[in-house]
PDB file of C-alpha atoms in Angstrom:
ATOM      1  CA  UNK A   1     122.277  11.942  19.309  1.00 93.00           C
ATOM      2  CA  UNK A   2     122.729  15.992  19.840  1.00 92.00           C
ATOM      3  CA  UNK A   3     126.101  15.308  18.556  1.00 93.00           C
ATOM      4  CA  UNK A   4     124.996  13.129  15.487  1.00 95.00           C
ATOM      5  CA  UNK A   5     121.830  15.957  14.472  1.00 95.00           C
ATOM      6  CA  UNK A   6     124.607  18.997  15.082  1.00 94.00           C
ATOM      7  CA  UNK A   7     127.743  17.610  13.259  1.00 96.00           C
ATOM      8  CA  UNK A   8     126.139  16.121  10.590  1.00 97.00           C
ATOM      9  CA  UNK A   9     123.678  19.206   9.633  1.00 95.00           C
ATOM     10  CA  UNK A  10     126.600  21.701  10.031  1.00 96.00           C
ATOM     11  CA  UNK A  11     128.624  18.704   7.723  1.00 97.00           C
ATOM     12  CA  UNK A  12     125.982  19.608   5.419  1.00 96.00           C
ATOM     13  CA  UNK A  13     125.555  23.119   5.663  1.00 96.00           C
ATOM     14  CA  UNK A  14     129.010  24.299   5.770  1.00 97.00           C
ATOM     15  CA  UNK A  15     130.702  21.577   3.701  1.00 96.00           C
ATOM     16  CA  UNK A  16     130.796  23.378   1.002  1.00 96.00           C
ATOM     17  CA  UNK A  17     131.466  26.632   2.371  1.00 95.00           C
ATOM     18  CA  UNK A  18     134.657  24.439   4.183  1.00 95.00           C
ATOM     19  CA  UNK A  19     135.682  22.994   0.880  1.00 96.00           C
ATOM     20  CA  UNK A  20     136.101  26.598  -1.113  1.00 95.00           C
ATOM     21  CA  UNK A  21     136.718  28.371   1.500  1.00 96.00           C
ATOM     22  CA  UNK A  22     138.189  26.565   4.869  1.00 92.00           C
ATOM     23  CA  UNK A  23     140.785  29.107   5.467  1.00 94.00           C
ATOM     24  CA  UNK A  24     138.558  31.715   6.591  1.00 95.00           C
ATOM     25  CA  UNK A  25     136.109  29.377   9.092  1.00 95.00           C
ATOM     26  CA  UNK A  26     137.180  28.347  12.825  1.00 94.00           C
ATOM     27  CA  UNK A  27     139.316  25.208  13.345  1.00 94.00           C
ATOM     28  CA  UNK A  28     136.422  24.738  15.702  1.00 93.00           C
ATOM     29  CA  UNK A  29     133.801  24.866  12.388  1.00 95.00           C
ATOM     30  CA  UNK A  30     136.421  23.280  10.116  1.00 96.00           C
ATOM     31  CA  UNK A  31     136.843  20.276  12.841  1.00 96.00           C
ATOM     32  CA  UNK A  32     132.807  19.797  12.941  1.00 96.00           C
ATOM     33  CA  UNK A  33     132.285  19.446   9.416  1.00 97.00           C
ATOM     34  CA  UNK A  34     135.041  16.443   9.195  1.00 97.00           C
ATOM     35  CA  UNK A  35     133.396  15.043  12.604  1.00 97.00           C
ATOM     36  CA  UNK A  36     129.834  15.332  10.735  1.00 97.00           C
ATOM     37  CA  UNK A  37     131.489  13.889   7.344  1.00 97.00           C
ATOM     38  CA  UNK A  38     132.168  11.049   9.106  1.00 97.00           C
ATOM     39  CA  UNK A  39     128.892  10.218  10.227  1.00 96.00           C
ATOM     40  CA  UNK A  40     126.372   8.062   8.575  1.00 96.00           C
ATOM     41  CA  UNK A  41     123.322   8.778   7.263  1.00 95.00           C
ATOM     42  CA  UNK A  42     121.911   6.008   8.994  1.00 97.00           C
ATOM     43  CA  UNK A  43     123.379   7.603  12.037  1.00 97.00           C
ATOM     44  CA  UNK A  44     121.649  10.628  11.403  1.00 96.00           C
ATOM     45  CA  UNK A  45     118.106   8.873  10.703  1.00 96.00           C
ATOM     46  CA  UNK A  46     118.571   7.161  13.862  1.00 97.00           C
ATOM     47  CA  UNK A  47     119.242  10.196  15.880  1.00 96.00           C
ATOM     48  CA  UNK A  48     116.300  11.860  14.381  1.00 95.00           C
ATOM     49  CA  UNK A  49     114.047   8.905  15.358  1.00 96.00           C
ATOM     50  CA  UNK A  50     115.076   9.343  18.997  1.00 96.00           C
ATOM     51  CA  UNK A  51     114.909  12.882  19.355  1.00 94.00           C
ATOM     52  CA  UNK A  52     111.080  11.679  18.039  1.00 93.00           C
ATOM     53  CA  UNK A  53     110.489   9.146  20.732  1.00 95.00           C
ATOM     54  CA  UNK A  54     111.573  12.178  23.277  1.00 95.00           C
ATOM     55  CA  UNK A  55     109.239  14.376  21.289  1.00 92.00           C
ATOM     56  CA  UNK A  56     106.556  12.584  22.504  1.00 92.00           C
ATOM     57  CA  UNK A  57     107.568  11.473  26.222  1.00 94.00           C
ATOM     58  CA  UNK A  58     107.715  15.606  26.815  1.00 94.00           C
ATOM     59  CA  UNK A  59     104.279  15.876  24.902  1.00 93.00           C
ATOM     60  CA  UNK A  60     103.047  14.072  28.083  1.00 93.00           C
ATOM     61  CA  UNK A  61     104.727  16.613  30.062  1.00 95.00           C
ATOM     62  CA  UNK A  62     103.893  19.929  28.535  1.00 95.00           C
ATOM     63  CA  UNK A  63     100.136  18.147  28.480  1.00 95.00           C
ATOM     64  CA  UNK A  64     100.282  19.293  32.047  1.00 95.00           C
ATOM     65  CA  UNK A  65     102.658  21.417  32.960  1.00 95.00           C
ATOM     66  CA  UNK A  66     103.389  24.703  31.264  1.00 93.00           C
ATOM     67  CA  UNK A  67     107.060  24.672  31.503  1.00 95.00           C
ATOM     68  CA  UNK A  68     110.082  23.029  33.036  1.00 95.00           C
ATOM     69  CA  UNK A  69     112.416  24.606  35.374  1.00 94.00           C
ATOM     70  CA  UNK A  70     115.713  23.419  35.300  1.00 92.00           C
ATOM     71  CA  UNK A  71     119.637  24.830  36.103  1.00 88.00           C
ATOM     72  CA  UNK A  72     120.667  26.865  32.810  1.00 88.00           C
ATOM     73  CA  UNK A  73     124.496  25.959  34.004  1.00 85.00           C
ATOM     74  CA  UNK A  74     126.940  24.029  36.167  1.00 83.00           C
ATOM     75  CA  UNK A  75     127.574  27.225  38.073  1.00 82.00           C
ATOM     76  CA  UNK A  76     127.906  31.347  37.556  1.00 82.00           C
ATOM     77  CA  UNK A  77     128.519  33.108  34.054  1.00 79.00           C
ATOM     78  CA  UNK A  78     132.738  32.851  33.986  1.00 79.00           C
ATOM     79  CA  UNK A  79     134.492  35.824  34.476  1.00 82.00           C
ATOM     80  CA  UNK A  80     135.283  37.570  31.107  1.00 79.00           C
ATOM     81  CA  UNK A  81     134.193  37.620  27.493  1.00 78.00           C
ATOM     82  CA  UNK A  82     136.519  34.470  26.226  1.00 79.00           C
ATOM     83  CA  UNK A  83     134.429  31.906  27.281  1.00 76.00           C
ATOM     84  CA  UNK A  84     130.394  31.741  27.483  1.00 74.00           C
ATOM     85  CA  UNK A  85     130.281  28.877  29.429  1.00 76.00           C
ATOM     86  CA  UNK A  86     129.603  24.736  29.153  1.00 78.00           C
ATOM     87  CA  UNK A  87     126.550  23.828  26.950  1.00 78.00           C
ATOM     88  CA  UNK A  88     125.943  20.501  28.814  1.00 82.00           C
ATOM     89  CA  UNK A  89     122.815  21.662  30.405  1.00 84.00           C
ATOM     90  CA  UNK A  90     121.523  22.990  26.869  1.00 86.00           C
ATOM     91  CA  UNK A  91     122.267  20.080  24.976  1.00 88.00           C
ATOM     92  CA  UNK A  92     119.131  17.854  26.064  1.00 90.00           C
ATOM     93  CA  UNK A  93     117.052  20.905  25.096  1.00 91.00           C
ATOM     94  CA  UNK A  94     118.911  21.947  22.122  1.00 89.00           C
ATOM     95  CA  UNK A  95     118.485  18.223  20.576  1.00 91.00           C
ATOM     96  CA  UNK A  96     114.209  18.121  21.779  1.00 92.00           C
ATOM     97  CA  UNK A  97     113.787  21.282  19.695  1.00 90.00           C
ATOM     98  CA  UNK A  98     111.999  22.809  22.303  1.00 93.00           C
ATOM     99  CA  UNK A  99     111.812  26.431  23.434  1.00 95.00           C
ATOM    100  CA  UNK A 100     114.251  27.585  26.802  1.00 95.00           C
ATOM    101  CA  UNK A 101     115.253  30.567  28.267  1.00 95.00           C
ATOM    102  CA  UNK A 102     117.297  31.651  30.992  1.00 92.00           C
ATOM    103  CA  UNK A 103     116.303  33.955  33.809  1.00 93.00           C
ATOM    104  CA  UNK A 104     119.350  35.446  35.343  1.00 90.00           C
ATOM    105  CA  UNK A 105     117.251  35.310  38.579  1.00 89.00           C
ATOM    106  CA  UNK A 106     120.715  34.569  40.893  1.00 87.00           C
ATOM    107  CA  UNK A 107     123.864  35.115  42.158  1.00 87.00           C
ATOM    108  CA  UNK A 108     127.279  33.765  43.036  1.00 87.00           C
ATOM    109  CA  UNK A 109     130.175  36.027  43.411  1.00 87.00           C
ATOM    110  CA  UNK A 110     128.644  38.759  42.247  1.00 87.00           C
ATOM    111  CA  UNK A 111     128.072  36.418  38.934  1.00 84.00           C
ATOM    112  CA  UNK A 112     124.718  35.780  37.140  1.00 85.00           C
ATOM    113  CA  UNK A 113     123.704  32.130  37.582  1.00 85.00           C
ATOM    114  CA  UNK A 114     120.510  31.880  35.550  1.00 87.00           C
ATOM    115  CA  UNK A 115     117.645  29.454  35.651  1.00 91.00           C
ATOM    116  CA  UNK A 116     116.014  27.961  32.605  1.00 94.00           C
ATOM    117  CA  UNK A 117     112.338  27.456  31.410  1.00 96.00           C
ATOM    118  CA  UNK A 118     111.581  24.738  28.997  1.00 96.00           C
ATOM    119  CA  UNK A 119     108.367  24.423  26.926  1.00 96.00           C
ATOM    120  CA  UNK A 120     106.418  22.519  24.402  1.00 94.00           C
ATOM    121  CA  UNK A 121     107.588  22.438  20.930  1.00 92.00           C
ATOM    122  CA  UNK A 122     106.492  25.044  18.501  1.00 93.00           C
ATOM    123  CA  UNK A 123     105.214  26.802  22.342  1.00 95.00           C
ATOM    124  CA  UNK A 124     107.596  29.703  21.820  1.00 96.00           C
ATOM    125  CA  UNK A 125     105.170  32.432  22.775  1.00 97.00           C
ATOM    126  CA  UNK A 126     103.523  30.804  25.722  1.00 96.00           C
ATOM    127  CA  UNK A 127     107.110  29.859  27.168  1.00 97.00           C
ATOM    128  CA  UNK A 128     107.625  33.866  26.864  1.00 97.00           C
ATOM    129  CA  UNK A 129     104.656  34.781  28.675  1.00 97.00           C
ATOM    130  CA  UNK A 130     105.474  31.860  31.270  1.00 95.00           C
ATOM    131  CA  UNK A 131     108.810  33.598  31.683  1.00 96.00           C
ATOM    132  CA  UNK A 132     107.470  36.685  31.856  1.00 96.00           C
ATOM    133  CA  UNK A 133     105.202  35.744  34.590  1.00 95.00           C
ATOM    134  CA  UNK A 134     108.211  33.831  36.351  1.00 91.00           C
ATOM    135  CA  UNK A 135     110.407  37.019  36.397  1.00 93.00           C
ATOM    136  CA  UNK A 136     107.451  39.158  37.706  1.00 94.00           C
ATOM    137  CA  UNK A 137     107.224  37.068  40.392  1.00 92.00           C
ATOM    138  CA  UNK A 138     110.874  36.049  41.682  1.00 86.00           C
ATOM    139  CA  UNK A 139     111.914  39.990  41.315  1.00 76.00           C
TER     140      UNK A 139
END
């Protein structure tokens, strides 16, 4: 559904932009907006009406718990600037709409391996001062 919400909306977006001017975007952008093209609307309202349903089972957790620790990665930053890393751990979080961000509270290798707080939707601020608190406290 992450897929369907991203392609689709960057089919939209950039479309246009892709259609004038396609030469100067990414084969990475240029192959999104065909992927998103190709979805339905349908498709689209469907994965919007999940990432509801999932909007409300994490209401019931944020009712009682002020954040969500989870792994940020698979493992350690890579080594260099050409690659940021896999976004399979942000996806979930990235599709829910809801606020995360990583602590780069460990190590491997001399590597950053960071650690990820979650919140409620439209929580922004409180997940900072969670965070905050978090990284007073494991430092």
């Amino acid at each position: 559904w992450q897929d369907v919400l991203q392609a689709y909306g960057i089919a939209m977006l950039y479309g246009p932009l892709a259609d004038e001017h396609g030469e100067l975007m990414s084969q990475s952008l240029r192959n999104t907006v065909a992927r998103g093209r190709e979805m339905t609307e349908a498709a689209y309202r469907d994965a919007i009406a999940q990432r509801e349903r999932v909007h409300a089972a994490l209401a019931d957790v944020y009712a009682e718990y002020d954040a969500v620790l989870c792994a940020a990665a698979a493992g350690p930053a890579p080594k260099g600037l050409g690659w940021t890393g896999d976004p399979v751990f942000n996806a979930f979080w990235t599709f829910a709409g809801t606020p995360c961000v990583t602590l780069p509270l460990l190590q491997v290798e001399g590597l950053p391996l960071g650690v990820q707080l979650t919140g409620p939707r439209m929580g922004d601020a409180a997940l900072m001062a969670t965070a905050q608190w978090f990284w007073n406290h494991a430092n």
